[in-house]
Amino acid sequence: MTSLRITHGEMLPALALALLSALAVASGQDDQYCLARDHYPYLYFGTKTAYERVYDHKDSPQNVPYCRPLSLWLMARPGTRSPDSDLILKMQDLYGLRNQIRRNHEEGRHAGRLCPEDLAALAHWHLNVTEDRALVLTGQGQADLSFLAKRLQRRLPELFNSTYSPGRYKFRYTKAQRTQESAEAFASGLFGNEVEMPAAMDKDPLLQFDELCPAWRQDQPRALKEVELFESGPEMAQTLARVSRRLGFAYNLSLDNVDLMWEMCRYDKAWRYVSLSAWCAAFTEDDLKVMEYRADLQYYYSYSYGNTLNAKLGCPPVKDMMDHFA
């Protein structure tokens, strides 16, 4: 029996907590860096990292001596989606920031440090998502799950060398549009359009266990305390100063503004993996690592080992997996 599940949560594995104090202000790096000329830009953006960036590129059958695959149980995130409506609305503010950045460079008042190519890309940028498309699976998101299925098919041909049978393969997903379409894209990648998808369960206890736990929700403000401490620390202060200076501002931009640029940078890259995002030019690699670490802190304390309650929440899906292997 092959059991496949698509969940709308963004659970992370254990995070290696790195020491970021070594990220001092880079001497001259932000003055010289040009994203358009960087053949190997930094492409890790926490949970918005493009799937095409992080998979291991192995397509040959998975062979383990003296073993053969009998069953597969998979819990997967949905593919790349649009932001929520609140973030989409905030992203409209980027037009004003973009215009000010251009003035900083063109008028020379504060000597902005973007190279001409990056500045031109920013001038042509426009927001490609509207509020009515909030949290909707993107075209790249559909491709993500279809490609994942095809790679599994090549890696485990013994499990997927037959036509679809509802008695042999089971699919499960939540009611969210992005999870249903992700499940359908995954099933299509394995079997074409042959799969009979079951109806989604309302408040699925296996896939939405975090939402059905009041204690977990009440604990979130405490869990984010470490994030707040990092945001007020020296690494973040240095990043705000570097980004502001690079974009030609005579004062430090707020964390909200810099975070908005970073969100646009990483969403753009996840939606269009082969293209550069104009907003990524605001950051050097060190800056991107600081922003990524901040996001990792949030997920570590909200969804991973930083909160002991998460281990208990993980028990139902682990039990389900073991029951299917029994």
GROMACS .gro file of C-alpha atoms in nm:
model
  326
    1MET     CA    1   0.000   0.000   0.000
    2THR     CA    2   0.134   0.341  -0.093
    3SER     CA    3   0.001   0.625   0.118
    4LEU     CA    4   0.055   0.984   0.009
    5ARG     CA    5  -0.049   1.293   0.204
    6ILE     CA    6  -0.039   1.663   0.125
    7THR     CA    7  -0.059   1.898   0.423
    8HIS     CA    8  -0.091   2.275   0.422
    9GLY     CA    9   0.149   2.325   0.715
   10GLU     CA   10   0.514   2.423   0.679
   11MET     CA   11   0.690   2.185   0.914
   12LEU     CA   12   1.066   2.206   0.926
   13PRO     CA   13   1.328   1.950   1.024
   14ALA     CA   14   1.559   2.028   1.315
   15LEU     CA   15   1.748   2.348   1.242
   16ALA     CA   16   2.120   2.376   1.297
   17LEU     CA   17   2.159   2.692   1.501
   18ALA     CA   18   2.458   2.873   1.354
   19LEU     CA   19   2.650   3.154   1.519
   20LEU     CA   20   2.582   3.469   1.322
   21SER     CA   21   2.802   3.704   1.520
   22ALA     CA   22   3.073   3.664   1.256
   23LEU     CA   23   2.856   3.850   1.006
   24ALA     CA   24   3.007   4.191   1.073
   25VAL     CA   25   2.955   4.482   0.838
   26ALA     CA   26   3.118   4.378   0.511
   27SER     CA   27   3.384   4.629   0.411
   28GLY     CA   28   3.293   4.742   0.065
   29GLN     CA   29   3.104   4.424  -0.031
   30ASP     CA   30   2.773   4.604  -0.072
   31ASP     CA   31   2.942   4.874  -0.280
   32GLN     CA   32   3.069   4.626  -0.538
   33TYR     CA   33   2.805   4.354  -0.548
   34CYS     CA   34   2.585   4.334  -0.859
   35LEU     CA   35   2.317   4.062  -0.869
   36ALA     CA   36   2.287   4.074  -1.248
   37ARG     CA   37   2.657   3.978  -1.277
   38ASP     CA   38   2.652   3.709  -1.008
   39HIS     CA   39   2.662   3.366  -1.173
   40TYR     CA   40   2.605   3.191  -0.839
   41PRO     CA   41   2.363   3.405  -0.633
   42TYR     CA   42   2.248   3.292  -0.290
   43LEU     CA   43   1.919   3.106  -0.337
   44TYR     CA   44   1.818   2.978   0.007
   45PHE     CA   45   1.509   3.151   0.142
   46GLY     CA   46   1.377   2.937   0.426
   47THR     CA   47   1.040   2.776   0.352
   48LYS     CA   48   1.011   2.972   0.025
   49THR     CA   49   1.328   2.819  -0.120
   50ALA     CA   50   1.254   2.693  -0.471
   51TYR     CA   51   1.213   2.315  -0.486
   52GLU     CA   52   1.428   2.306  -0.797
   53ARG     CA   53   1.714   2.447  -0.590
   54VAL     CA   54   1.721   2.194  -0.309
   55TYR     CA   55   1.642   1.850  -0.450
   56ASP     CA   56   1.937   1.615  -0.489
   57HIS     CA   57   1.913   1.572  -0.870
   58LYS     CA   58   1.922   1.193  -0.841
   59ASP     CA   59   1.699   1.018  -1.094
   60SER     CA   60   1.834   0.664  -1.110
   61PRO     CA   61   1.652   0.381  -0.927
   62GLN     CA   62   1.721   0.366  -0.553
   63ASN     CA   63   1.904   0.040  -0.488
   64VAL     CA   64   1.981  -0.084  -0.138
   65PRO     CA   65   2.171  -0.418  -0.120
   66TYR     CA   66   1.952  -0.710  -0.007
   67CYS     CA   67   1.644  -0.485   0.015
   68ARG     CA   68   1.350  -0.400  -0.206
   69PRO     CA   69   1.087  -0.130  -0.156
   70LEU     CA   70   0.747  -0.252  -0.040
   71SER     CA   71   0.565   0.063   0.063
   72LEU     CA   72   0.591   0.441   0.058
   73TRP     CA   73   0.432   0.683   0.303
   74LEU     CA   74   0.482   1.051   0.227
   75MET     CA   75   0.367   1.370   0.398
   76ALA     CA   76   0.449   1.666   0.175
   77ARG     CA   77   0.404   2.039   0.173
   78PRO     CA   78   0.203   2.194  -0.110
   79GLY     CA   79   0.382   2.352  -0.399
   80THR     CA   80   0.478   2.717  -0.428
   81ARG     CA   81   0.183   2.945  -0.351
   82SER     CA   82   0.092   3.312  -0.344
   83PRO     CA   83   0.122   3.511  -0.019
   84ASP     CA   84  -0.178   3.576   0.203
   85SER     CA   85  -0.397   3.878   0.131
   86ASP     CA   86  -0.239   4.093   0.404
   87LEU     CA   87   0.110   4.048   0.258
   88ILE     CA   88  -0.010   4.107  -0.098
   89LEU     CA   89  -0.165   4.435   0.016
   90LYS     CA   90   0.159   4.537   0.191
   91MET     CA   91   0.357   4.452  -0.123
   92GLN     CA   92   0.188   4.744  -0.295
   93ASP     CA   93   0.413   4.966  -0.081
   94LEU     CA   94   0.711   4.840  -0.280
   95TYR     CA   95   0.618   5.071  -0.567
   96GLY     CA   96   0.682   5.375  -0.345
   97LEU     CA   97   1.006   5.226  -0.213
   98ARG     CA   98   1.117   5.142  -0.567
   99ASN     CA   99   1.057   5.499  -0.683
  100GLN     CA  100   1.252   5.641  -0.389
  101ILE     CA  101   1.543   5.403  -0.456
  102ARG     CA  102   1.554   5.520  -0.818
  103ARG     CA  103   1.555   5.883  -0.708
  104ASN     CA  104   1.837   5.808  -0.464
  105HIS     CA  105   2.046   5.681  -0.752
  106GLU     CA  106   1.944   5.923  -1.026
  107GLU     CA  107   1.972   6.239  -0.821
  108GLY     CA  108   2.289   6.126  -0.646
  109ARG     CA  109   2.178   6.278  -0.318
  110HIS     CA  110   2.271   5.972  -0.114
  111ALA     CA  111   2.487   5.781  -0.363
  112GLY     CA  112   2.291   5.459  -0.399
  113ARG     CA  113   2.511   5.157  -0.471
  114LEU     CA  114   2.302   4.942  -0.705
  115CYS     CA  115   2.473   4.866  -1.035
  116PRO     CA  116   2.300   4.996  -1.353
  117GLU     CA  117   2.172   4.648  -1.446
  118ASP     CA  118   2.009   4.593  -1.105
  119LEU     CA  119   1.861   4.942  -1.105
  120ALA     CA  120   1.713   4.884  -1.452
  121ALA     CA  121   1.559   4.554  -1.340
  122LEU     CA  122   1.402   4.729  -1.042
  123ALA     CA  123   1.260   4.997  -1.272
  124HIS     CA  124   1.079   4.730  -1.475
  125TRP     CA  125   0.951   4.532  -1.176
  126HIS     CA  126   0.578   4.504  -1.113
  127LEU     CA  127   0.370   4.298  -0.872
  128ASN     CA  128   0.222   3.997  -1.049
  129VAL     CA  129  -0.030   3.886  -0.786
  130THR     CA  130  -0.357   4.037  -0.666
  131GLU     CA  131  -0.552   3.989  -0.343
  132ASP     CA  132  -0.806   3.760  -0.508
  133ARG     CA  133  -0.519   3.514  -0.572
  134ALA     CA  134  -0.409   3.498  -0.207
  135LEU     CA  135  -0.273   3.158  -0.095
  136VAL     CA  136  -0.344   3.009  -0.439
  137LEU     CA  137  -0.111   2.746  -0.585
  138THR     CA  138   0.100   2.893  -0.864
  139GLY     CA  139   0.192   2.735  -1.195
  140GLN     CA  140   0.540   2.667  -1.058
  141GLY     CA  141   0.373   2.510  -0.754
  142GLN     CA  142   0.189   2.262  -0.974
  143ALA     CA  143   0.512   2.182  -1.154
  144ASP     CA  144   0.690   2.134  -0.819
  145LEU     CA  145   0.462   1.848  -0.714
  146SER     CA  146   0.441   1.693  -1.059
  147PHE     CA  147   0.823   1.688  -1.083
  148LEU     CA  148   0.845   1.541  -0.732
  149ALA     CA  149   0.612   1.258  -0.833
  150LYS     CA  150   0.805   1.184  -1.151
  151ARG     CA  151   1.134   1.172  -0.959
  152LEU     CA  152   0.985   0.928  -0.708
  153GLN     CA  153   0.857   0.719  -0.995
  154ARG     CA  154   1.206   0.694  -1.140
  155ARG     CA  155   1.368   0.634  -0.801
  156LEU     CA  156   1.120   0.363  -0.693
  157PRO     CA  157   1.001   0.194  -1.012
  158GLU     CA  158   0.898  -0.120  -0.820
  159LEU     CA  159   0.624   0.078  -0.645
  160PHE     CA  160   0.501   0.274  -0.945
  161ASN     CA  161   0.533   0.037  -1.238
  162SER     CA  162   0.161  -0.038  -1.256
  163THR     CA  163  -0.150   0.157  -1.343
  164TYR     CA  164  -0.343   0.339  -1.074
  165SER     CA  165  -0.561   0.129  -0.843
  166PRO     CA  166  -0.760   0.281  -0.553
  167GLY     CA  167  -0.693  -0.034  -0.353
  168ARG     CA  168  -0.318   0.009  -0.389
  169TYR     CA  169  -0.264   0.385  -0.373
  170LYS     CA  170  -0.426   0.632  -0.134
  171PHE     CA  171  -0.418   1.012  -0.141
  172ARG     CA  172  -0.523   1.256   0.131
  173TYR     CA  173  -0.516   1.634   0.147
  174THR     CA  174  -0.679   1.925   0.330
  175LYS     CA  175  -0.957   2.147   0.195
  176ALA     CA  176  -0.730   2.436   0.102
  177GLN     CA  177  -0.712   2.503  -0.272
  178ARG     CA  178  -0.332   2.487  -0.273
  179THR     CA  179  -0.323   2.144  -0.107
  180GLN     CA  180  -0.594   1.993  -0.325
  181GLU     CA  181  -0.431   2.113  -0.646
  182SER     CA  182  -0.090   2.002  -0.517
  183ALA     CA  183  -0.228   1.654  -0.450
  184GLU     CA  184  -0.384   1.645  -0.797
  185ALA     CA  185  -0.058   1.758  -0.959
  186PHE     CA  186   0.133   1.491  -0.766
  187ALA     CA  187  -0.115   1.218  -0.861
  188SER     CA  188  -0.105   1.331  -1.223
  189GLY     CA  189   0.274   1.313  -1.221
  190LEU     CA  190   0.252   0.949  -1.114
  191PHE     CA  191  -0.047   0.822  -1.310
  192GLY     CA  192  -0.166   1.089  -1.554
  193ASN     CA  193  -0.533   1.173  -1.507
  194GLU     CA  194  -0.640   0.827  -1.389
  195VAL     CA  195  -0.660   0.899  -1.015
  196GLU     CA  196  -0.993   0.922  -0.835
  197MET     CA  197  -0.921   1.179  -0.565
  198PRO     CA  198  -1.126   1.144  -0.243
  199ALA     CA  199  -1.310   1.438  -0.091
  200ALA     CA  200  -1.109   1.636   0.162
  201MET     CA  201  -1.202   1.602   0.528
  202ASP     CA  202  -1.312   1.908   0.722
  203LYS     CA  203  -1.046   1.983   0.985
  204ASP     CA  204  -0.848   1.670   0.914
  205PRO     CA  205  -0.703   1.547   1.248
  206LEU     CA  206  -0.407   1.382   1.076
  207LEU     CA  207  -0.302   1.671   0.852
  208GLN     CA  208  -0.418   1.974   1.054
  209PHE     CA  209  -0.317   1.860   1.401
  210ASP     CA  210  -0.161   2.196   1.485
  211GLU     CA  211  -0.482   2.387   1.410
  212LEU     CA  212  -0.685   2.150   1.627
  213CYS     CA  213  -0.467   2.203   1.934
  214PRO     CA  214  -0.564   2.516   2.137
  215ALA     CA  215  -0.262   2.477   2.365
  216TRP     CA  216  -0.027   2.499   2.066
  217ARG     CA  217  -0.194   2.815   1.938
  218GLN     CA  218  -0.181   2.980   2.280
  219ASP     CA  219   0.191   2.903   2.306
  220GLN     CA  220   0.289   3.085   1.983
  221PRO     CA  221   0.360   3.431   2.136
  222ARG     CA  222   0.607   3.274   2.380
  223ALA     CA  223   0.760   3.065   2.102
  224LEU     CA  224   0.839   3.378   1.899
  225LYS     CA  225   1.028   3.549   2.182
  226GLU     CA  226   1.364   3.434   2.040
  227VAL     CA  227   1.273   3.587   1.705
  228GLU     CA  228   1.202   3.921   1.871
  229LEU     CA  229   1.535   3.909   2.054
  230PHE     CA  230   1.721   3.844   1.730
  231GLU     CA  231   1.537   4.126   1.554
  232SER     CA  232   1.662   4.369   1.819
  233GLY     CA  233   2.018   4.235   1.811
  234PRO     CA  234   2.336   4.359   1.638
  235GLU     CA  235   2.321   4.124   1.337
  236MET     CA  236   1.984   4.258   1.229
  237ALA     CA  237   2.089   4.618   1.299
  238GLN     CA  238   2.392   4.571   1.073
  239THR     CA  239   2.175   4.423   0.799
  240LEU     CA  240   1.929   4.712   0.809
  241ALA     CA  241   2.221   4.957   0.789
  242ARG     CA  242   2.383   4.774   0.495
  243VAL     CA  243   2.061   4.744   0.294
  244SER     CA  244   1.968   5.108   0.357
  245ARG     CA  245   2.313   5.232   0.258
  246ARG     CA  246   2.316   5.011  -0.052
  247LEU     CA  247   1.981   5.151  -0.168
  248GLY     CA  248   2.092   5.510  -0.116
  249PHE     CA  249   1.901   5.605   0.200
  250ALA     CA  250   2.061   5.847   0.445
  251TYR     CA  251   1.872   5.679   0.730
  252ASN     CA  252   1.807   5.317   0.824
  253LEU     CA  253   1.496   5.163   0.675
  254SER     CA  254   1.259   4.988   0.914
  255LEU     CA  255   1.266   4.612   0.956
  256ASP     CA  256   0.915   4.602   0.809
  257ASN     CA  257   1.038   4.764   0.486
  258VAL     CA  258   1.346   4.545   0.455
  259ASP     CA  259   1.140   4.236   0.535
  260LEU     CA  260   0.893   4.333   0.260
  261MET     CA  261   1.177   4.351   0.006
  262TRP     CA  262   1.304   4.013   0.121
  263GLU     CA  263   0.958   3.857   0.097
  264MET     CA  264   0.922   3.984  -0.260
  265CYS     CA  265   1.273   3.861  -0.342
  266ARG     CA  266   1.205   3.507  -0.226
  267TYR     CA  267   0.850   3.479  -0.361
  268ASP     CA  268   0.967   3.605  -0.702
  269LYS     CA  269   1.243   3.345  -0.707
  270ALA     CA  270   1.009   3.061  -0.605
  271TRP     CA  271   0.755   3.159  -0.871
  272ARG     CA  272   1.008   3.203  -1.151
  273TYR     CA  273   1.305   2.987  -1.066
  274VAL     CA  274   1.503   3.058  -1.384
  275SER     CA  275   1.477   3.436  -1.342
  276LEU     CA  276   1.644   3.683  -1.107
  277SER     CA  277   1.425   3.884  -0.872
  278ALA     CA  278   1.485   4.257  -0.891
  279TRP     CA  279   1.437   4.292  -0.515
  280CYS     CA  280   1.709   4.040  -0.433
  281ALA     CA  281   1.956   4.305  -0.554
  282ALA     CA  282   1.891   4.497  -0.231
  283PHE     CA  283   2.081   4.229  -0.037
  284THR     CA  284   2.430   4.088  -0.028
  285GLU     CA  285   2.475   3.720   0.055
  286ASP     CA  286   2.544   3.806   0.419
  287ASP     CA  287   2.221   4.003   0.438
  288LEU     CA  288   2.022   3.716   0.289
  289LYS     CA  289   2.170   3.476   0.543
  290VAL     CA  290   2.066   3.701   0.830
  291MET     CA  291   1.708   3.722   0.696
  292GLU     CA  292   1.701   3.347   0.639
  293TYR     CA  293   1.824   3.280   0.992
  294ARG     CA  294   1.551   3.503   1.133
  295ALA     CA  295   1.289   3.299   0.944
  296ASP     CA  296   1.451   2.974   1.057
  297LEU     CA  297   1.425   3.088   1.418
  298GLN     CA  298   1.053   3.144   1.376
  299TYR     CA  299   0.992   2.798   1.235
  300TYR     CA  300   1.226   2.629   1.482
  301TYR     CA  301   1.037   2.766   1.781
  302SER     CA  302   0.690   2.748   1.624
  303TYR     CA  303   0.701   2.416   1.441
  304SER     CA  304   1.012   2.223   1.538
  305TYR     CA  305   1.222   2.117   1.837
  306GLY     CA  306   1.217   2.461   1.997
  307ASN     CA  307   0.869   2.383   2.127
  308THR     CA  308   0.832   2.051   2.312
  309LEU     CA  309   0.461   2.042   2.228
  310ASN     CA  310   0.551   1.980   1.862
  311ALA     CA  311   0.683   1.632   1.945
  312LYS     CA  312   0.340   1.537   2.079
  313LEU     CA  313   0.165   1.688   1.779
  314GLY     CA  314   0.381   1.474   1.553
  315CYS     CA  315   0.266   1.148   1.711
  316PRO     CA  316  -0.058   1.096   1.508
  317PRO     CA  317   0.109   1.105   1.166
  318VAL     CA  318   0.396   0.886   1.289
  319LYS     CA  319   0.143   0.634   1.421
  320ASP     CA  320  -0.042   0.643   1.090
  321MET     CA  321   0.282   0.574   0.906
  322MET     CA  322   0.368   0.280   1.130
  323ASP     CA  323   0.019   0.137   1.096
  324HIS     CA  324   0.056   0.137   0.719
  325PHE     CA  325   0.391  -0.039   0.743
  326ALA     CA  326   0.261  -0.301   0.986
   0.00000   0.00000   0.00000
